[in-house]
């Protein structure tokens, strides 16, 4: 639970501030964009002059959200305060870090790997999404829940819970959903636009990735070299949710996806079953995330990174199978 003193401090700071910069992380997912817009639009409705920034372009999937075009990668002017959402460490905002060095004023997040890098940290690691944290906090922070803000927050919640299916989905996630729907957000159209529908090039990318898939020792893994993106005609920055799909494989403990980046690094995404903490692995490589879903970037060739990461993942599973079972 978030300490009341931190909520009070954030409310007072927001009350005193007129020009506010809100930032989310690189390679934004639905929770990053939904939380950025949801908080930004609520602050605007409260009369604030708000700039919303993301270091990477808004993925096409989320271009149905209100005011997504207002998101910039180059914020201009001076700000009274800077807020970071859905981000566990300052390095995850890329060049936008210069906007708040050394620390942002407020951080809203739910990652277990969060380093507490804000001056005020509104961190709830039991929440299924940052949008869920925000949905509960807007009223205590004296911010209005407009219909547009509610639609953005519900998008974040639906995406991070994969449609209420992840292990973190709780009665609090459902209570937040009820509140957001009562404020006018459409669960049907958001689920349809953000989760159900995908582009044909994303489907072809899955085909490319799945053709490389292997399964061994309780691990399923696949690769997306740059050539796969070209072959699929996929222009996006991410994996088109292929890591989540790999995580649906039966009879495995961990799914791993390797995505080659244009800068020569390999992005790794882990997904795991309850009891296997892949955030620990991700953090060992400078990344982060949640126990069942985490990521990191490692410099090196696809073959090198694949070998290193699979060895570490096997090692984690060996340690877990060797550990004494908890007594009942
Ligand atoms: P994904 O594998 O879909 O990129 O991310 C899974 C989870 O891990 C998300 O919560 C995401 O924010 C987090 N994550 C992914 N990559 C990184 C990274 O490089 N650094 C940190 N700190 N978190 C990451
Ligand atoms: Mn999130």
Tab-separated table of C-alpha atoms and ligand atoms in Angstrom:
chain	number	residue	atom	x	y	z
A	1	UNK	CA	0.000	0.000	0.000
A	2	UNK	CA	1.152	3.546	-0.704
A	3	UNK	CA	1.791	5.598	2.482
A	4	UNK	CA	-0.779	8.389	2.988
A	5	UNK	CA	2.053	10.863	3.662
A	6	UNK	CA	3.363	10.308	0.108
A	7	UNK	CA	-0.111	10.800	-1.370
A	8	UNK	CA	-0.511	14.017	0.652
A	9	UNK	CA	2.921	15.258	-0.474
A	10	UNK	CA	2.081	14.543	-4.145
A	11	UNK	CA	-1.324	16.284	-3.848
A	12	UNK	CA	0.292	19.395	-2.350
A	13	UNK	CA	3.040	19.467	-4.979
A	14	UNK	CA	0.534	19.061	-7.842
A	15	UNK	CA	-1.643	21.799	-6.322
A	16	UNK	CA	1.310	24.222	-6.317
A	17	UNK	CA	2.497	23.382	-9.875
A	18	UNK	CA	1.199	24.894	-13.131
A	19	UNK	CA	3.484	23.536	-15.889
A	20	UNK	CA	3.847	19.772	-15.665
A	21	UNK	CA	5.864	17.327	-17.773
A	22	UNK	CA	4.717	13.686	-17.757
A	23	UNK	CA	7.011	10.985	-19.207
A	24	UNK	CA	6.711	7.245	-19.920
A	25	UNK	CA	9.295	4.618	-20.930
A	26	UNK	CA	11.011	3.503	-24.153
A	27	UNK	CA	9.224	0.925	-26.331
A	28	UNK	CA	5.953	1.906	-24.681
A	29	UNK	CA	3.269	-0.713	-24.060
A	30	UNK	CA	-0.421	-0.107	-23.404
A	31	UNK	CA	0.119	0.650	-19.725
A	32	UNK	CA	2.865	3.184	-20.484
A	33	UNK	CA	0.803	5.071	-23.086
A	34	UNK	CA	-2.504	4.631	-21.222
A	35	UNK	CA	-1.022	5.897	-17.942
A	36	UNK	CA	0.781	8.787	-19.662
A	37	UNK	CA	-2.396	9.969	-21.389
A	38	UNK	CA	-4.706	9.134	-18.481
A	39	UNK	CA	-2.700	11.187	-15.994
A	40	UNK	CA	-1.906	13.912	-18.530
A	41	UNK	CA	-5.555	14.420	-19.517
A	42	UNK	CA	-6.721	14.410	-15.881
A	43	UNK	CA	-4.103	17.075	-15.066
A	44	UNK	CA	-5.258	19.145	-18.067
A	45	UNK	CA	-8.863	18.842	-16.893
A	46	UNK	CA	-7.650	20.228	-13.547
A	47	UNK	CA	-6.389	23.324	-15.400
A	48	UNK	CA	-2.701	22.411	-15.643
A	49	UNK	CA	-0.449	23.165	-18.608
A	50	UNK	CA	0.654	19.598	-19.413
A	51	UNK	CA	3.266	18.205	-21.800
A	52	UNK	CA	3.202	14.442	-22.377
A	53	UNK	CA	6.410	12.813	-23.599
A	54	UNK	CA	7.656	9.401	-24.683
A	55	UNK	CA	11.119	8.712	-26.130
A	56	UNK	CA	9.666	6.395	-28.823
A	57	UNK	CA	6.725	6.844	-31.213
A	58	UNK	CA	3.244	5.784	-30.065
A	59	UNK	CA	2.682	2.235	-31.411
A	60	UNK	CA	-0.064	2.051	-34.040
A	61	UNK	CA	-2.160	-0.191	-31.780
A	62	UNK	CA	-2.716	2.716	-29.381
A	63	UNK	CA	-3.467	5.406	-31.947
A	64	UNK	CA	-7.175	5.076	-31.201
A	65	UNK	CA	-6.653	6.777	-27.829
A	66	UNK	CA	-7.760	10.403	-27.382
A	67	UNK	CA	-4.964	12.974	-27.837
A	68	UNK	CA	-2.246	10.412	-28.619
A	69	UNK	CA	-0.957	12.944	-31.195
A	70	UNK	CA	-0.104	15.308	-28.325
A	71	UNK	CA	2.659	12.955	-27.141
A	72	UNK	CA	6.075	14.373	-28.064
A	73	UNK	CA	9.603	12.981	-27.918
A	74	UNK	CA	11.110	16.469	-27.541
A	75	UNK	CA	9.410	18.455	-24.776
A	76	UNK	CA	9.911	22.224	-25.092
A	77	UNK	CA	10.036	24.920	-22.452
A	78	UNK	CA	10.376	24.979	-18.700
A	79	UNK	CA	8.376	22.884	-16.244
A	80	UNK	CA	7.585	23.280	-12.575
A	81	UNK	CA	7.643	19.523	-12.027
A	82	UNK	CA	8.333	16.282	-13.908
A	83	UNK	CA	6.376	13.066	-13.379
A	84	UNK	CA	7.391	9.605	-14.652
A	85	UNK	CA	4.851	6.786	-15.083
A	86	UNK	CA	5.148	2.973	-15.420
A	87	UNK	CA	8.957	3.072	-15.311
A	88	UNK	CA	11.227	1.313	-12.835
A	89	UNK	CA	14.469	3.255	-13.345
A	90	UNK	CA	15.656	6.525	-14.889
A	91	UNK	CA	17.565	4.758	-17.662
A	92	UNK	CA	14.276	3.507	-19.119
A	93	UNK	CA	13.285	6.952	-20.412
A	94	UNK	CA	16.307	7.287	-22.715
A	95	UNK	CA	17.215	10.846	-23.695
A	96	UNK	CA	14.223	12.268	-21.763
A	97	UNK	CA	16.272	11.656	-18.633
A	98	UNK	CA	17.858	15.060	-19.269
A	99	UNK	CA	14.470	16.633	-18.441
A	100	UNK	CA	14.731	15.715	-14.752
A	101	UNK	CA	18.317	14.824	-13.813
A	102	UNK	CA	18.944	13.524	-11.234
A	103	UNK	CA	15.398	12.633	-10.048
A	104	UNK	CA	11.836	13.212	-11.258
A	105	UNK	CA	9.484	14.859	-8.730
A	106	UNK	CA	6.867	12.089	-8.708
A	107	UNK	CA	6.924	8.485	-9.974
A	108	UNK	CA	3.757	6.397	-10.387
A	109	UNK	CA	4.573	2.708	-10.877
A	110	UNK	CA	3.895	-0.942	-10.061
A	111	UNK	CA	7.154	-2.707	-11.036
A	112	UNK	CA	8.761	-4.892	-8.382
A	113	UNK	CA	12.111	-3.801	-9.876
A	114	UNK	CA	11.397	-0.086	-9.227
A	115	UNK	CA	14.481	1.590	-7.722
A	116	UNK	CA	12.532	4.369	-5.954
A	117	UNK	CA	14.171	6.978	-8.171
A	118	UNK	CA	11.540	9.692	-7.682
A	119	UNK	CA	11.501	12.371	-4.982
A	120	UNK	CA	8.013	11.043	-4.211
A	121	UNK	CA	7.380	7.407	-5.182
A	122	UNK	CA	3.764	6.292	-5.543
A	123	UNK	CA	4.674	2.647	-6.006
A	124	UNK	CA	2.263	-0.260	-5.534
A	125	UNK	CA	3.879	-3.564	-6.539
A	126	UNK	CA	0.645	-5.461	-5.849
A	127	UNK	CA	-1.166	-3.512	-8.591
A	128	UNK	CA	-1.618	-5.206	-11.962
A	129	UNK	CA	-0.884	-1.982	-13.868
A	130	UNK	CA	0.225	1.600	-13.311
A	131	UNK	CA	-3.170	2.602	-14.721
A	132	UNK	CA	-4.766	0.775	-11.778
A	133	UNK	CA	-2.589	2.777	-9.353
A	134	UNK	CA	-3.658	6.002	-11.077
A	135	UNK	CA	-7.344	5.037	-11.175
A	136	UNK	CA	-7.262	4.699	-7.382
A	137	UNK	CA	-5.221	7.885	-6.832
A	138	UNK	CA	-6.864	10.515	-9.064
A	139	UNK	CA	-9.552	11.373	-6.490
A	140	UNK	CA	-7.157	11.506	-3.485
A	141	UNK	CA	-4.891	13.752	-5.605
A	142	UNK	CA	-7.836	16.093	-6.333
A	143	UNK	CA	-7.769	15.250	-10.047
A	144	UNK	CA	-10.960	14.696	-12.071
A	145	UNK	CA	-11.674	11.329	-13.736
A	146	UNK	CA	-12.853	12.494	-17.152
A	147	UNK	CA	-14.271	10.099	-19.748
A	148	UNK	CA	-11.116	10.480	-21.875
A	149	UNK	CA	-8.775	9.857	-18.951
A	150	UNK	CA	-10.850	6.807	-17.976
A	151	UNK	CA	-10.566	5.335	-21.502
A	152	UNK	CA	-6.777	5.732	-21.432
A	153	UNK	CA	-6.441	4.204	-17.955
A	154	UNK	CA	-8.706	1.277	-18.830
A	155	UNK	CA	-6.493	0.617	-21.862
A	156	UNK	CA	-3.452	0.410	-19.569
A	157	UNK	CA	-5.242	-1.916	-17.190
A	158	UNK	CA	-6.611	-4.198	-19.924
A	159	UNK	CA	-3.220	-4.428	-21.659
A	160	UNK	CA	-1.103	-5.161	-18.564
A	161	UNK	CA	-3.571	-7.811	-17.356
A	162	UNK	CA	-3.905	-9.237	-20.889
A	163	UNK	CA	-7.649	-8.893	-20.482
A	164	UNK	CA	-7.844	-9.761	-16.742
A	165	UNK	CA	-5.863	-12.993	-17.143
A	166	UNK	CA	-2.510	-12.373	-15.429
A	167	UNK	CA	-1.689	-13.603	-11.918
A	168	UNK	CA	-1.649	-10.004	-10.641
A	169	UNK	CA	-5.278	-9.376	-11.627
A	170	UNK	CA	-7.110	-8.764	-8.342
A	171	UNK	CA	-10.407	-7.558	-6.973
A	172	UNK	CA	-8.762	-4.112	-6.887
A	173	UNK	CA	-8.156	-4.365	-10.670
A	174	UNK	CA	-11.838	-5.180	-11.111
A	175	UNK	CA	-12.943	-2.371	-8.781
A	176	UNK	CA	-10.795	0.075	-10.768
A	177	UNK	CA	-12.340	-1.252	-13.989
A	178	UNK	CA	-15.832	-0.647	-12.612
A	179	UNK	CA	-14.863	2.922	-11.690
A	180	UNK	CA	-13.386	3.550	-15.150
A	181	UNK	CA	-16.446	2.109	-16.907
A	182	UNK	CA	-18.728	4.235	-14.737
A	183	UNK	CA	-16.705	7.253	-15.881
A	184	UNK	CA	-17.576	6.322	-19.481
A	185	UNK	CA	-14.791	4.010	-20.722
A	186	UNK	CA	-15.954	1.170	-23.006
A	187	UNK	CA	-14.440	-2.162	-21.975
A	188	UNK	CA	-15.635	-3.759	-25.201
A	189	UNK	CA	-14.137	-1.252	-27.625
A	190	UNK	CA	-10.872	-0.927	-25.679
A	191	UNK	CA	-10.388	-4.715	-25.495
A	192	UNK	CA	-11.215	-4.917	-29.184
A	193	UNK	CA	-8.811	-2.157	-30.279
A	194	UNK	CA	-5.931	-2.757	-27.851
A	195	UNK	CA	-5.915	-6.552	-27.453
A	196	UNK	CA	-8.022	-8.403	-29.978
A	197	UNK	CA	-7.172	-6.762	-33.298
A	198	UNK	CA	-3.690	-6.866	-34.820
A	199	UNK	CA	-2.169	-5.887	-38.138
A	200	UNK	CA	-1.468	-8.444	-40.853
A	201	UNK	CA	2.254	-7.570	-40.663
A	202	UNK	CA	2.169	-8.397	-36.914
A	203	UNK	CA	0.707	-11.806	-37.776
A	204	UNK	CA	3.447	-12.367	-40.323
A	205	UNK	CA	6.022	-11.368	-37.691
A	206	UNK	CA	4.623	-14.052	-35.373
A	207	UNK	CA	5.050	-16.514	-38.258
A	208	UNK	CA	8.700	-15.526	-38.660
A	209	UNK	CA	9.367	-15.778	-34.929
A	210	UNK	CA	7.431	-18.999	-34.362
A	211	UNK	CA	9.317	-20.726	-37.178
A	212	UNK	CA	12.451	-20.389	-34.974
A	213	UNK	CA	10.785	-21.639	-31.761
A	214	UNK	CA	12.432	-24.418	-29.737
A	215	UNK	CA	11.352	-26.147	-26.548
A	216	UNK	CA	13.766	-27.876	-24.143
A	217	UNK	CA	14.266	-28.301	-20.382
A	218	UNK	CA	11.036	-26.477	-19.514
A	219	UNK	CA	11.961	-23.460	-21.653
A	220	UNK	CA	10.423	-22.326	-24.944
A	221	UNK	CA	12.327	-19.685	-26.898
A	222	UNK	CA	12.230	-17.915	-30.238
A	223	UNK	CA	14.135	-15.246	-32.140
A	224	UNK	CA	13.255	-12.172	-34.166
A	225	UNK	CA	16.331	-10.986	-36.062
A	226	UNK	CA	16.032	-7.717	-38.018
A	227	UNK	CA	15.613	-9.830	-41.168
A	228	UNK	CA	12.355	-11.238	-39.727
A	229	UNK	CA	10.932	-7.726	-39.344
A	230	UNK	CA	11.875	-6.940	-42.921
A	231	UNK	CA	10.395	-10.187	-44.231
A	232	UNK	CA	7.146	-9.540	-42.363
A	233	UNK	CA	6.971	-5.895	-43.406
A	234	UNK	CA	6.636	-5.013	-39.714
A	235	UNK	CA	7.585	-1.404	-38.970
A	236	UNK	CA	6.954	-1.427	-35.207
A	237	UNK	CA	9.604	-1.223	-32.557
A	238	UNK	CA	8.468	-4.112	-30.361
A	239	UNK	CA	7.592	-7.790	-30.692
A	240	UNK	CA	3.871	-7.455	-31.564
A	241	UNK	CA	3.149	-9.300	-28.261
A	242	UNK	CA	4.865	-12.481	-29.453
A	243	UNK	CA	6.519	-12.917	-26.020
A	244	UNK	CA	3.081	-13.041	-24.395
A	245	UNK	CA	2.013	-15.656	-26.938
A	246	UNK	CA	5.117	-17.803	-26.282
A	247	UNK	CA	4.230	-17.591	-22.601
A	248	UNK	CA	1.018	-19.510	-23.356
A	249	UNK	CA	2.958	-22.708	-24.233
A	250	UNK	CA	1.790	-25.626	-22.100
A	251	UNK	CA	4.273	-27.627	-20.013
A	252	UNK	CA	6.988	-24.971	-19.888
A	253	UNK	CA	8.156	-22.849	-16.976
A	254	UNK	CA	9.751	-20.003	-18.900
A	255	UNK	CA	9.322	-18.465	-22.355
A	256	UNK	CA	12.106	-16.289	-23.796
A	257	UNK	CA	12.017	-14.094	-26.872
A	258	UNK	CA	15.136	-12.530	-28.415
A	259	UNK	CA	14.559	-9.445	-30.572
A	260	UNK	CA	17.419	-7.876	-32.504
A	261	UNK	CA	17.499	-4.076	-32.267
A	262	UNK	CA	18.888	-1.760	-34.949
A	263	UNK	CA	21.523	-0.496	-32.447
A	264	UNK	CA	23.150	-3.927	-32.260
A	265	UNK	CA	21.624	-4.881	-28.909
A	266	UNK	CA	19.374	-7.842	-28.315
A	267	UNK	CA	16.142	-7.245	-26.391
A	268	UNK	CA	15.138	-10.159	-24.198
A	269	UNK	CA	11.607	-10.776	-22.962
A	270	UNK	CA	10.935	-13.446	-20.330
A	271	UNK	CA	7.545	-14.830	-19.335
A	272	UNK	CA	7.175	-17.389	-16.533
A	273	UNK	CA	4.727	-19.456	-14.524
A	274	UNK	CA	4.009	-18.506	-10.878
A	275	UNK	CA	6.952	-19.378	-8.621
A	276	UNK	CA	9.610	-18.570	-11.220
A	277	UNK	CA	10.882	-15.015	-10.763
A	278	UNK	CA	12.219	-13.791	-14.100
A	279	UNK	CA	12.515	-10.174	-12.847
A	280	UNK	CA	15.564	-11.468	-10.953
A	281	UNK	CA	17.155	-12.611	-14.217
A	282	UNK	CA	16.263	-9.361	-16.000
A	283	UNK	CA	17.736	-7.246	-13.208
A	284	UNK	CA	20.982	-9.224	-13.378
A	285	UNK	CA	21.314	-7.866	-16.940
A	286	UNK	CA	20.367	-4.274	-16.074
A	287	UNK	CA	16.704	-4.726	-17.000
A	288	UNK	CA	13.604	-5.151	-14.879
A	289	UNK	CA	9.917	-5.961	-14.805
A	290	UNK	CA	7.657	-8.215	-12.790
A	291	UNK	CA	8.112	-11.735	-11.378
A	292	UNK	CA	6.219	-13.346	-14.296
A	293	UNK	CA	7.131	-10.866	-17.100
A	294	UNK	CA	10.430	-9.054	-17.436
A	295	UNK	CA	12.879	-7.730	-20.002
A	296	UNK	CA	16.414	-6.494	-20.569
A	297	UNK	CA	18.745	-5.459	-23.380
A	298	UNK	CA	22.181	-7.002	-23.854
A	299	UNK	CA	24.880	-5.954	-26.320
A	300	UNK	CA	26.169	-8.792	-28.492
A	301	UNK	CA	25.266	-11.028	-31.393
A	302	UNK	CA	22.043	-13.013	-31.404
A	303	UNK	CA	23.983	-16.286	-30.986
A	304	UNK	CA	26.069	-14.992	-28.046
A	305	UNK	CA	23.132	-13.475	-26.200
A	306	UNK	CA	20.994	-16.550	-26.813
A	307	UNK	CA	23.672	-18.801	-25.305
A	308	UNK	CA	24.245	-16.569	-22.244
A	309	UNK	CA	20.572	-16.034	-21.484
A	310	UNK	CA	19.511	-19.646	-21.971
A	311	UNK	CA	22.326	-20.766	-19.648
A	312	UNK	CA	21.186	-18.305	-16.959
A	313	UNK	CA	17.541	-19.291	-17.415
A	314	UNK	CA	18.366	-23.016	-17.131
A	315	UNK	CA	20.416	-22.245	-14.031
A	316	UNK	CA	17.464	-20.452	-12.408
A	317	UNK	CA	15.186	-23.433	-13.082
A	318	UNK	CA	17.814	-25.856	-11.727
A	319	UNK	CA	18.138	-23.799	-8.526
A	320	UNK	CA	14.379	-23.795	-8.081
A	321	UNK	CA	14.024	-27.524	-8.618
A	322	UNK	CA	16.884	-28.151	-6.140
A	323	UNK	CA	15.407	-25.821	-3.476
A	324	UNK	CA	13.540	-27.514	-0.611
A	325	UNK	CA	9.762	-27.320	-1.107
A	326	UNK	CA	8.037	-25.036	1.434
A	327	UNK	CA	6.282	-26.963	4.220
A	328	UNK	CA	2.460	-26.748	4.254
B	1	LIG	P1	8.446	-6.823	-22.274
B	1	LIG	O1	9.137	-8.123	-22.207
B	1	LIG	O2	7.037	-6.954	-22.773
B	1	LIG	O3	9.223	-5.754	-23.004
B	1	LIG	O4	8.350	-6.268	-20.801
B	1	LIG	C1	7.887	-7.046	-19.712
B	1	LIG	C2	8.005	-6.200	-18.445
B	1	LIG	O5	9.375	-5.928	-18.174
B	1	LIG	C3	7.339	-4.814	-18.557
B	1	LIG	O6	6.820	-4.492	-17.291
B	1	LIG	C4	8.476	-3.892	-18.920
B	1	LIG	O7	8.262	-2.576	-18.475
B	1	LIG	C5	9.661	-4.534	-18.202
B	1	LIG	N1	10.889	-4.347	-18.990
B	1	LIG	C6	11.138	-4.796	-20.253
B	1	LIG	N2	12.374	-4.447	-20.654
B	1	LIG	C7	12.929	-3.755	-19.648
B	1	LIG	C8	14.207	-3.103	-19.476
B	1	LIG	O8	15.088	-3.112	-20.341
B	1	LIG	N3	14.396	-2.470	-18.273
B	1	LIG	C9	13.444	-2.450	-17.297
B	1	LIG	N4	13.719	-1.795	-16.150
B	1	LIG	N5	12.251	-3.049	-17.419
B	1	LIG	C10	11.985	-3.691	-18.588
B	2	LIG	MN1	2.851	-1.548	-16.463
